[in-house]
Amino acid sequence: KIAQDFFIKIYKKGYIEKRIVQQYYSQKEKIFLPGRFVEGTCKYCGYQEARSDQCDNCGRILEPRDLKNPRNRLSNSPVILKETEHYFLNWQKLENFLKQYVKSKSRYWRKWVAAETRGWLKKGLLPRSITRDIKWGIKIPIKNIAPQDRIKNWNKKSIYVWFEAVIGYFSASIQYFKGNARWKDFWLKKSVRHYYFMGKDNLLFHTLFWPGQLHLYDPRLHLPDVVCVNQYLNLEGKKFSKSRGVIIKCDYLAKKYGIDETRFYLCWIMPETKDSSFWWDDFAEQINSILVGKIGNLVHRTLVLAKKKNYRPFSKPEIEKQIIQKTKKAFLEINKDIPACRFRDYLREVVNLADYGNQYFDKKKLWAIENKEEFNKITSNLLYLIGAIRIFLLPLLPNASGKLRRILGIKEIKELNDFDSLHKYLLESFKKMKIKKSEPLFKKINKEQVKSEKK
């Protein structure tokens, strides 16, 4: 219903028009084929399994004639181009609005995302079909369309998925609140901030098309703020493909190697600015050397000694100035990285702080300190760092963060507005801290084990 409402409102504003085009048709099945059921060779990059509407290899949006040697993906039989009539959304009329939108929002996007979006605008937007010759899907709201504007064989056509799928962001909000007006808090208030996450093949639909659809439907609606687009993640240098067996199931990874371990590595190699690859050997190496060897090591050896030497926290510990400065610097960087979707940088800031903690531990030789007061003082500094690292990792590694909180016997932070609130929480935590027996936060990966994964 909402998708049809979008269609009609945009139609009444004069942005939807009729056009006769050529579309792929299977003479064998006697049907027009949706874009994803037609494959061929991309004329731009030569990729032999490009879809008729988009090439997953070079990311280009394709027109029917851009595909060489087209075939039915299911039957492998050849297909032809045949005339059919469809509704098109005239994006040329929206170019000025979209240029202003991109100008105002692109400073929050990754540089390559902004550059690619501007490239499309510079080249000029063309009208795009918003219906397809398929019987299933959302029907064209023909009753609300003037007779002279109705396309031929409209009863055998449906609204194209690229137009209606993004509307799910909006309709899902309304459905969630089941008629309650609270959905307006997310879409009409200026104080909200909208984030969208996707792969690069969906860039155009979220940096240009969806903002345009929202604006035409209701200019009051909140437009996307941060469009967080990733490049492609490959497996051992190869493109993921279920049919070819080039695949890893996330639930398998999480069950066998740990949820937090999996989340850590995927964030560590996230393809934010260029394609990256999941390598099994590197997976084991990064988990063992960084997650276990740096973060886990700092936490475990500090807590083991604290328990062994009967550490008693001061009610008002005097944390060294340099410790506070290092923590504040990490907080300020992370506080810029996360809103900007620089997740790799965010994670490396946390690891750098753990590095500093390990260096501090070794420099002070915590294991050799005999003086009780000195031991408690140095341990408090380390626990301050560990407490900060725990908070920083909470969004990414919730299980390990929660586990560490329980070992420390402290309450969870309720509000984190600035560094002062973090500093206050860390100091308050010492008052009720009761350290339990330490146990490893992360599982080390047997390198021999991952070798079998590559077969």
Short mmCIF file of C-alpha atoms in Angstrom, two decimals:
data_model
loop_
_atom_site.label_atom_id
_atom_site.label_comp_id
_atom_site.label_asym_id
_atom_site.label_seq_id
_atom_site.Cartn_x
_atom_site.Cartn_y
_atom_site.Cartn_z
CA LYS A 1 0.00 0.00 0.00
CA ILE A 2 2.74 2.49 0.92
CA ALA A 3 4.78 1.60 -2.17
CA GLN A 4 1.71 2.23 -4.33
CA ASP A 5 1.15 5.49 -2.47
CA PHE A 6 4.71 6.55 -3.34
CA PHE A 7 4.04 5.69 -6.98
CA ILE A 8 0.83 7.74 -7.17
CA LYS A 9 2.16 10.81 -5.38
CA ILE A 10 5.21 10.93 -7.64
CA TYR A 11 2.97 10.35 -10.69
CA LYS A 12 0.65 13.22 -9.72
CA LYS A 13 3.63 15.55 -9.39
CA GLY A 14 4.52 14.86 -13.02
CA TYR A 15 7.70 12.85 -12.56
CA ILE A 16 6.43 9.54 -14.01
CA GLU A 17 6.02 9.05 -17.75
CA LYS A 18 5.31 6.28 -20.28
CA ARG A 19 8.01 4.91 -22.58
CA ILE A 20 8.28 2.08 -25.07
CA VAL A 21 11.53 0.18 -24.53
CA GLN A 22 13.17 -3.08 -25.45
CA GLN A 23 13.41 -5.74 -22.77
CA TYR A 24 14.78 -9.26 -22.76
CA TYR A 25 12.27 -11.88 -23.78
CA SER A 26 12.56 -15.67 -23.76
CA GLN A 27 11.01 -17.17 -26.88
CA LYS A 28 11.29 -20.60 -25.30
CA GLU A 29 9.31 -19.71 -22.14
CA LYS A 30 7.33 -16.93 -23.90
CA ILE A 31 7.87 -14.46 -21.08
CA PHE A 32 9.77 -11.26 -20.39
CA LEU A 33 12.60 -11.91 -17.94
CA PRO A 34 13.54 -9.81 -14.89
CA GLY A 35 17.06 -8.40 -14.93
CA ARG A 36 18.54 -10.93 -12.53
CA PHE A 37 17.40 -13.84 -14.72
CA VAL A 38 19.36 -12.60 -17.71
CA GLU A 39 23.13 -12.94 -17.80
CA GLY A 40 25.76 -12.10 -20.37
CA THR A 41 29.07 -10.33 -20.90
CA CYS A 42 29.40 -6.75 -19.65
CA LYS A 43 30.49 -4.52 -22.54
CA TYR A 44 32.48 -2.32 -20.18
CA CYS A 45 34.63 -4.78 -18.20
CA GLY A 46 34.11 -8.11 -19.99
CA TYR A 47 32.66 -9.87 -16.94
CA GLN A 48 30.83 -12.91 -18.34
CA GLU A 49 28.17 -13.24 -15.65
CA ALA A 50 26.84 -9.68 -15.55
CA ARG A 51 23.11 -9.24 -15.00
CA SER A 52 21.14 -7.34 -17.61
CA ASP A 53 20.50 -4.43 -15.24
CA GLN A 54 23.82 -4.27 -13.37
CA CYS A 55 27.36 -5.68 -13.48
CA ASP A 56 28.48 -6.96 -10.08
CA ASN A 57 32.10 -6.86 -11.21
CA CYS A 58 32.52 -3.20 -12.23
CA GLY A 59 29.37 -1.95 -10.49
CA ARG A 60 27.91 -0.21 -13.55
CA ILE A 61 24.17 0.16 -14.01
CA LEU A 62 23.46 -1.47 -17.39
CA GLU A 63 20.96 -0.87 -20.12
CA PRO A 64 19.70 -3.92 -22.08
CA ARG A 65 22.00 -3.31 -25.06
CA ASP A 66 25.05 -3.16 -22.77
CA LEU A 67 25.02 -6.95 -22.43
CA LYS A 68 26.75 -9.19 -24.98
CA ASN A 69 25.57 -12.77 -25.63
CA PRO A 70 22.53 -12.51 -23.30
CA ARG A 71 20.99 -15.75 -22.05
CA ASN A 72 18.38 -17.03 -19.65
CA ARG A 73 20.29 -17.66 -16.45
CA LEU A 74 18.04 -20.55 -15.43
CA SER A 75 17.78 -22.46 -18.73
CA ASN A 76 20.92 -21.09 -20.43
CA SER A 77 18.81 -20.55 -23.58
CA PRO A 78 19.35 -17.38 -25.66
CA VAL A 79 17.05 -14.39 -25.22
CA ILE A 80 16.03 -11.55 -27.53
CA LEU A 81 15.07 -7.91 -27.07
CA LYS A 82 11.37 -7.18 -27.55
CA GLU A 83 9.36 -3.96 -27.30
CA THR A 84 7.25 -3.36 -24.22
CA GLU A 85 5.78 -0.28 -22.52
CA HIS A 86 6.69 0.81 -19.02
CA TYR A 87 6.55 3.65 -16.55
CA PHE A 88 9.71 5.67 -16.05
CA LEU A 89 10.76 8.06 -13.33
CA ASN A 90 12.31 11.15 -14.90
CA TRP A 91 15.40 11.77 -12.79
CA GLN A 92 16.53 14.69 -14.95
CA LYS A 93 13.83 16.83 -13.33
CA LEU A 94 15.33 16.07 -9.90
CA GLU A 95 18.98 16.76 -10.69
CA ASN A 96 19.13 20.23 -9.12
CA PHE A 97 17.58 19.00 -5.89
CA LEU A 98 19.91 15.99 -5.75
CA LYS A 99 22.98 18.15 -6.36
CA GLN A 100 22.04 20.28 -3.35
CA TYR A 101 21.33 17.18 -1.26
CA VAL A 102 24.71 15.61 -2.11
CA LYS A 103 26.48 18.90 -1.42
CA SER A 104 24.93 19.12 2.05
CA LYS A 105 25.38 15.48 3.09
CA SER A 106 28.41 14.06 1.29
CA ARG A 107 30.86 15.44 3.86
CA TYR A 108 29.64 12.62 6.12
CA TRP A 109 30.33 9.95 3.48
CA ARG A 110 33.48 8.11 2.54
CA LYS A 111 35.39 10.08 -0.09
CA TRP A 112 35.04 7.48 -2.83
CA VAL A 113 31.26 7.27 -2.23
CA ALA A 114 30.89 11.03 -2.60
CA ALA A 115 33.12 11.06 -5.68
CA GLU A 116 31.19 8.27 -7.39
CA THR A 117 27.85 9.93 -6.62
CA ARG A 118 29.05 13.26 -8.01
CA GLY A 119 30.27 11.41 -11.08
CA TRP A 120 26.76 10.18 -11.80
CA LEU A 121 25.37 13.68 -11.42
CA LYS A 122 28.05 15.15 -13.64
CA LYS A 123 27.29 12.60 -16.35
CA GLY A 124 23.58 13.38 -16.07
CA LEU A 125 20.78 11.19 -14.77
CA LEU A 126 18.50 9.44 -17.24
CA PRO A 127 14.87 8.34 -16.80
CA ARG A 128 14.72 4.84 -15.28
CA SER A 129 12.02 2.22 -15.60
CA ILE A 130 10.04 1.60 -12.43
CA THR A 131 7.86 -1.26 -13.73
CA ARG A 132 8.62 -4.72 -15.09
CA ASP A 133 6.81 -7.42 -17.08
CA ILE A 134 6.21 -9.73 -14.13
CA LYS A 135 2.92 -10.83 -12.58
CA TRP A 136 4.20 -11.23 -9.02
CA GLY A 137 5.21 -8.27 -6.90
CA ILE A 138 3.49 -5.01 -6.00
CA LYS A 139 0.78 -4.20 -8.53
CA ILE A 140 0.56 -0.91 -10.37
CA PRO A 141 -2.18 1.23 -8.71
CA ILE A 142 -3.96 1.59 -12.05
CA LYS A 143 -7.23 2.97 -10.61
CA ASN A 144 -5.42 6.16 -9.63
CA ILE A 145 -3.89 6.67 -13.07
CA ALA A 146 -5.70 8.63 -15.78
CA PRO A 147 -6.87 6.41 -18.71
CA GLN A 148 -4.67 8.26 -21.20
CA ASP A 149 -1.63 7.61 -18.99
CA ARG A 150 -2.14 3.86 -18.62
CA ILE A 151 0.48 1.62 -20.22
CA LYS A 152 -0.36 -1.37 -22.43
CA ASN A 153 -0.81 -4.74 -20.70
CA TRP A 154 -0.61 -3.05 -17.31
CA ASN A 155 -2.30 -6.07 -15.71
CA LYS A 156 0.75 -8.21 -16.58
CA LYS A 157 3.21 -5.80 -15.01
CA SER A 158 4.36 -4.89 -11.49
CA ILE A 159 6.36 -2.15 -9.79
CA TYR A 160 10.07 -2.82 -10.24
CA VAL A 161 11.93 -3.95 -7.14
CA TRP A 162 14.59 -1.22 -7.22
CA PHE A 163 11.84 1.38 -6.78
CA GLU A 164 9.80 -0.36 -4.09
CA ALA A 165 12.49 -2.19 -2.04
CA VAL A 166 13.98 0.96 -0.50
CA ILE A 167 10.51 2.10 0.52
CA GLY A 168 10.70 -0.72 3.06
CA TYR A 169 12.83 1.52 5.28
CA PHE A 170 9.87 3.84 5.60
CA SER A 171 7.00 1.33 5.57
CA ALA A 172 8.73 -0.92 8.12
CA SER A 173 8.81 2.00 10.57
CA ILE A 174 5.08 2.53 10.20
CA GLN A 175 4.39 -1.21 10.46
CA TYR A 176 6.57 -1.53 13.56
CA PHE A 177 4.51 1.02 15.44
CA LYS A 178 1.26 -0.44 14.04
CA GLY A 179 -0.47 2.82 13.30
CA ASN A 180 1.00 4.64 16.28
CA ALA A 181 2.24 8.09 15.31
CA ARG A 182 5.65 7.38 16.92
CA TRP A 183 7.04 6.53 13.49
CA LYS A 184 7.08 10.28 12.92
CA ASP A 185 9.82 10.62 15.56
CA PHE A 186 12.16 8.83 13.13
CA TRP A 187 11.09 10.56 9.94
CA LEU A 188 9.94 14.09 10.77
CA LYS A 189 12.27 15.22 13.55
CA LYS A 190 15.38 17.15 12.58
CA SER A 191 17.30 15.81 15.58
CA VAL A 192 17.45 12.23 14.24
CA ARG A 193 20.39 10.92 12.24
CA HIS A 194 19.84 8.28 9.58
CA TYR A 195 22.54 5.70 8.77
CA TYR A 196 22.34 3.26 5.85
CA PHE A 197 24.72 0.31 5.41
CA MET A 198 25.27 -1.59 2.15
CA GLY A 199 27.67 -2.91 -0.48
CA LYS A 200 28.84 -0.77 -3.40
CA ASP A 201 26.35 -2.31 -5.83
CA ASN A 202 23.60 -0.47 -3.92
CA LEU A 203 25.35 2.90 -3.73
CA LEU A 204 23.33 4.70 -6.40
CA PHE A 205 20.01 3.58 -4.95
CA HIS A 206 20.82 5.17 -1.58
CA THR A 207 22.82 8.29 -2.44
CA LEU A 208 20.49 9.49 -5.22
CA PHE A 209 17.35 7.43 -5.87
CA TRP A 210 16.06 6.94 -2.32
CA PRO A 211 16.61 10.60 -1.29
CA GLY A 212 14.80 11.61 -4.48
CA GLN A 213 11.86 9.29 -3.81
CA LEU A 214 11.53 10.55 -0.24
CA HIS A 215 11.61 14.18 -1.35
CA LEU A 216 8.94 13.64 -3.99
CA TYR A 217 6.71 11.67 -1.63
CA ASP A 218 6.88 14.17 1.23
CA PRO A 219 9.48 16.98 1.41
CA ARG A 220 9.24 16.92 5.21
CA LEU A 221 10.74 13.42 5.48
CA HIS A 222 14.26 13.04 6.82
CA LEU A 223 16.78 12.19 4.10
CA PRO A 224 19.76 9.82 4.50
CA ASP A 225 22.57 11.43 6.48
CA VAL A 226 25.37 8.86 6.42
CA VAL A 227 25.35 6.39 3.54
CA CYS A 228 27.96 3.89 4.69
CA VAL A 229 29.00 1.89 1.62
CA ASN A 230 31.57 -0.89 1.57
CA GLN A 231 33.50 -2.24 -1.38
CA TYR A 232 33.41 -6.03 -1.89
CA LEU A 233 34.70 -8.67 0.50
CA ASN A 234 36.21 -11.68 -1.26
CA LEU A 235 37.25 -15.11 -0.03
CA GLU A 236 40.88 -16.10 -0.50
CA GLY A 237 41.06 -13.61 -3.38
CA LYS A 238 37.97 -15.00 -5.13
CA LYS A 239 34.52 -13.45 -5.52
CA PHE A 240 31.94 -15.04 -3.21
CA SER A 241 29.70 -17.43 -5.15
CA LYS A 242 27.32 -19.92 -3.60
CA SER A 243 27.00 -21.89 -6.85
CA ARG A 244 30.78 -22.30 -7.09
CA GLY A 245 31.17 -23.14 -3.41
CA VAL A 246 33.13 -19.94 -2.68
CA ILE A 247 31.28 -19.18 0.52
CA ILE A 248 31.54 -19.00 4.31
CA LYS A 249 28.44 -18.99 6.47
CA CYS A 250 28.63 -16.46 9.28
CA ASP A 251 26.80 -18.72 11.69
CA TYR A 252 29.39 -21.44 10.99
CA LEU A 253 32.24 -19.02 11.68
CA ALA A 254 30.62 -17.76 14.88
CA LYS A 255 29.82 -21.24 16.18
CA LYS A 256 33.22 -22.75 15.44
CA TYR A 257 35.55 -19.82 16.13
CA GLY A 258 33.51 -17.50 18.34
CA ILE A 259 31.08 -14.63 17.76
CA ASP A 260 33.40 -11.88 18.96
CA GLU A 261 36.38 -13.37 17.17
CA THR A 262 34.41 -13.36 13.91
CA ARG A 263 33.14 -9.81 14.41
CA PHE A 264 36.65 -8.61 15.23
CA TYR A 265 38.21 -9.99 12.06
CA LEU A 266 35.43 -8.83 9.76
CA CYS A 267 35.80 -5.32 11.19
CA TRP A 268 39.61 -5.53 10.95
CA ILE A 269 39.49 -6.28 7.21
CA MET A 270 36.33 -4.32 6.36
CA PRO A 271 36.49 -3.17 2.70
CA GLU A 272 35.80 0.47 3.46
CA THR A 273 37.79 2.03 0.62
CA LYS A 274 38.78 -0.92 -1.59
CA ASP A 275 37.98 -4.59 -2.00
CA SER A 276 39.48 -6.82 0.67
CA SER A 277 39.65 -10.55 1.20
CA PHE A 278 38.97 -13.02 3.97
CA TRP A 279 42.09 -15.19 4.22
CA TRP A 280 41.96 -18.18 6.53
CA ASP A 281 45.63 -17.94 7.53
CA ASP A 282 45.26 -14.22 8.22
CA PHE A 283 42.08 -14.88 10.19
CA ALA A 284 44.02 -17.14 12.58
CA GLU A 285 47.02 -14.77 12.65
CA GLN A 286 45.06 -11.62 13.51
CA ILE A 287 42.94 -13.34 16.15
CA ASN A 288 45.96 -14.93 17.81
CA SER A 289 48.41 -12.03 17.59
CA ILE A 290 46.08 -9.05 18.13
CA LEU A 291 42.83 -10.04 19.77
CA VAL A 292 44.35 -12.72 22.01
CA GLY A 293 47.98 -11.55 22.05
CA LYS A 294 47.37 -7.86 22.71
CA ILE A 295 43.90 -7.15 24.11
CA GLY A 296 43.31 -10.53 25.74
CA ASN A 297 46.87 -10.70 27.06
CA LEU A 298 46.70 -7.29 28.75
CA VAL A 299 43.43 -8.13 30.45
CA HIS A 300 44.32 -11.68 31.51
CA ARG A 301 47.75 -11.10 32.98
CA THR A 302 46.63 -7.96 34.83
CA LEU A 303 43.63 -9.70 36.38
CA VAL A 304 45.58 -12.85 37.25
CA LEU A 305 48.16 -10.84 39.19
CA ALA A 306 45.47 -8.64 40.76
CA LYS A 307 43.72 -11.76 42.07
CA LYS A 308 46.94 -13.51 43.08
CA LYS A 309 48.32 -10.52 45.00
CA ASN A 310 44.95 -9.67 46.55
CA TYR A 311 44.54 -6.29 44.86
CA ARG A 312 42.41 -3.82 46.79
CA PRO A 313 41.19 -0.80 44.78
CA PHE A 314 41.44 2.67 46.26
CA SER A 315 38.10 4.40 46.76
CA LYS A 316 39.63 7.38 44.96
CA PRO A 317 42.55 6.08 42.91
CA GLU A 318 45.08 8.59 41.62
CA ILE A 319 45.39 7.72 37.96
CA GLU A 320 48.58 8.90 36.26
CA LYS A 321 48.16 11.94 34.04
CA GLN A 322 49.67 10.19 31.02
CA ILE A 323 47.23 7.27 31.39
CA ILE A 324 44.30 9.69 31.38
CA GLN A 325 45.71 11.61 28.40
CA LYS A 326 46.24 8.42 26.37
CA THR A 327 42.71 7.27 27.14
CA LYS A 328 41.22 10.65 26.31
CA LYS A 329 43.08 10.79 23.00
CA ALA A 330 41.75 7.34 22.07
CA PHE A 331 38.22 8.36 23.11
CA LEU A 332 38.29 11.53 21.01
CA GLU A 333 39.52 9.65 17.93
CA ILE A 334 37.00 6.84 18.37
CA ASN A 335 34.25 9.40 18.91
CA LYS A 336 35.06 10.75 15.43
CA ASP A 337 35.64 7.38 13.78
CA ILE A 338 32.40 5.60 14.69
CA PRO A 339 29.93 8.31 13.54
CA ALA A 340 31.90 8.55 10.28
CA CYS A 341 31.81 4.74 9.86
CA ARG A 342 35.60 4.49 10.01
CA PHE A 343 35.38 1.17 11.80
CA ARG A 344 38.87 -0.03 10.88
CA ASP A 345 40.39 3.13 12.36
CA TYR A 346 38.20 2.79 15.44
CA LEU A 347 39.39 -0.77 16.06
CA ARG A 348 43.03 0.17 15.55
CA GLU A 349 42.68 2.95 18.13
CA VAL A 350 41.52 0.35 20.67
CA VAL A 351 44.43 -1.95 19.78
CA ASN A 352 46.89 0.97 20.11
CA LEU A 353 45.58 1.63 23.61
CA ALA A 354 46.03 -2.06 24.47
CA ASP A 355 49.60 -1.83 23.11
CA TYR A 356 50.25 1.10 25.39
CA GLY A 357 48.81 -0.86 28.32
CA ASN A 358 51.08 -3.84 27.63
CA GLN A 359 54.12 -1.54 27.38
CA TYR A 360 53.15 0.09 30.68
CA PHE A 361 52.73 -3.34 32.30
CA ASP A 362 56.19 -4.46 31.15
CA LYS A 363 57.86 -1.17 32.00
CA LYS A 364 56.50 -1.22 35.57
CA LYS A 365 57.20 -4.98 35.92
CA LEU A 366 53.96 -5.53 37.76
CA TRP A 367 54.84 -9.13 38.56
CA ALA A 368 57.93 -8.04 40.50
CA ILE A 369 56.42 -5.27 42.65
CA GLU A 370 56.55 -6.24 46.34
CA ASN A 371 55.31 -3.01 47.90
CA LYS A 372 51.57 -3.40 48.40
CA GLU A 373 50.68 0.27 47.94
CA GLU A 374 52.80 0.55 44.79
CA PHE A 375 51.28 -2.64 43.40
CA ASN A 376 47.73 -1.36 43.98
CA LYS A 377 48.61 1.99 42.39
CA ILE A 378 50.06 0.49 39.20
CA THR A 379 47.27 -2.08 39.00
CA SER A 380 44.67 0.70 39.29
CA ASN A 381 46.25 2.47 36.32
CA LEU A 382 46.09 -0.73 34.28
CA LEU A 383 42.50 -1.39 35.32
CA TYR A 384 41.60 2.16 34.28
CA LEU A 385 42.97 1.41 30.79
CA ILE A 386 41.28 -1.99 30.70
CA GLY A 387 37.98 -0.42 31.76
CA ALA A 388 38.21 2.10 28.94
CA ILE A 389 39.09 -0.62 26.41
CA ARG A 390 36.08 -2.61 27.61
CA ILE A 391 33.76 0.33 26.96
CA PHE A 392 35.33 1.04 23.58
CA LEU A 393 34.83 -2.58 22.51
CA LEU A 394 31.22 -2.77 23.71
CA PRO A 395 29.66 -1.94 20.30
CA LEU A 396 31.83 -4.46 18.46
CA LEU A 397 32.50 -7.24 20.97
CA PRO A 398 29.51 -7.22 23.34
CA ASN A 399 30.08 -10.75 24.67
CA ALA A 400 33.70 -10.17 25.69
CA SER A 401 32.87 -6.74 27.07
CA GLY A 402 30.05 -8.17 29.18
CA LYS A 403 32.19 -11.07 30.34
CA LEU A 404 34.95 -8.70 31.46
CA ARG A 405 32.44 -6.53 33.30
CA ARG A 406 31.24 -9.55 35.26
CA ILE A 407 34.80 -10.59 36.12
CA LEU A 408 35.47 -7.08 37.43
CA GLY A 409 32.21 -7.13 39.38
CA ILE A 410 31.10 -3.70 38.18
CA LYS A 411 27.91 -2.20 36.79
CA GLU A 412 27.46 -1.25 33.14
CA ILE A 413 27.84 2.36 32.09
CA LYS A 414 24.47 4.08 31.72
CA GLU A 415 25.37 7.20 29.80
CA LEU A 416 28.40 8.18 27.73
CA ASN A 417 28.20 11.75 26.46
CA ASP A 418 31.81 12.88 26.59
CA PHE A 419 35.17 11.93 28.02
CA ASP A 420 34.34 13.42 31.42
CA SER A 421 31.42 10.99 31.79
CA LEU A 422 33.70 8.08 30.83
CA HIS A 423 36.41 9.22 33.27
CA LYS A 424 33.87 9.59 36.07
CA TYR A 425 32.44 6.11 35.37
CA LEU A 426 35.89 4.49 35.41
CA LEU A 427 36.77 6.10 38.75
CA GLU A 428 33.37 5.21 40.26
CA SER A 429 33.87 1.59 39.17
CA PHE A 430 36.77 1.15 41.60
CA LYS A 431 34.48 1.71 44.61
CA LYS A 432 32.52 -1.52 44.09
CA MET A 433 35.05 -3.53 42.11
CA LYS A 434 35.33 -7.16 43.21
CA ILE A 435 37.57 -9.08 40.85
CA LYS A 436 36.62 -12.69 40.27
CA LYS A 437 38.85 -15.43 38.91
CA SER A 438 40.06 -14.44 35.46
CA GLU A 439 39.45 -16.52 32.37
CA PRO A 440 40.49 -15.87 28.75
CA LEU A 441 38.18 -13.49 26.91
CA PHE A 442 38.98 -14.91 23.48
CA LYS A 443 39.77 -18.28 21.96
CA LYS A 444 43.11 -18.85 20.26
CA ILE A 445 42.80 -20.46 16.82
CA ASN A 446 44.79 -23.53 15.88
CA LYS A 447 46.53 -22.70 12.60
CA GLU A 448 46.38 -26.33 11.52
CA GLN A 449 42.64 -26.21 11.98
CA VAL A 450 42.12 -23.41 9.45
CA LYS A 451 44.21 -25.21 6.84
CA SER A 452 41.41 -27.73 6.44
CA GLU A 453 38.99 -24.87 5.74
CA LYS A 454 40.82 -24.04 2.51
CA LYS A 455 40.31 -27.47 0.94
#
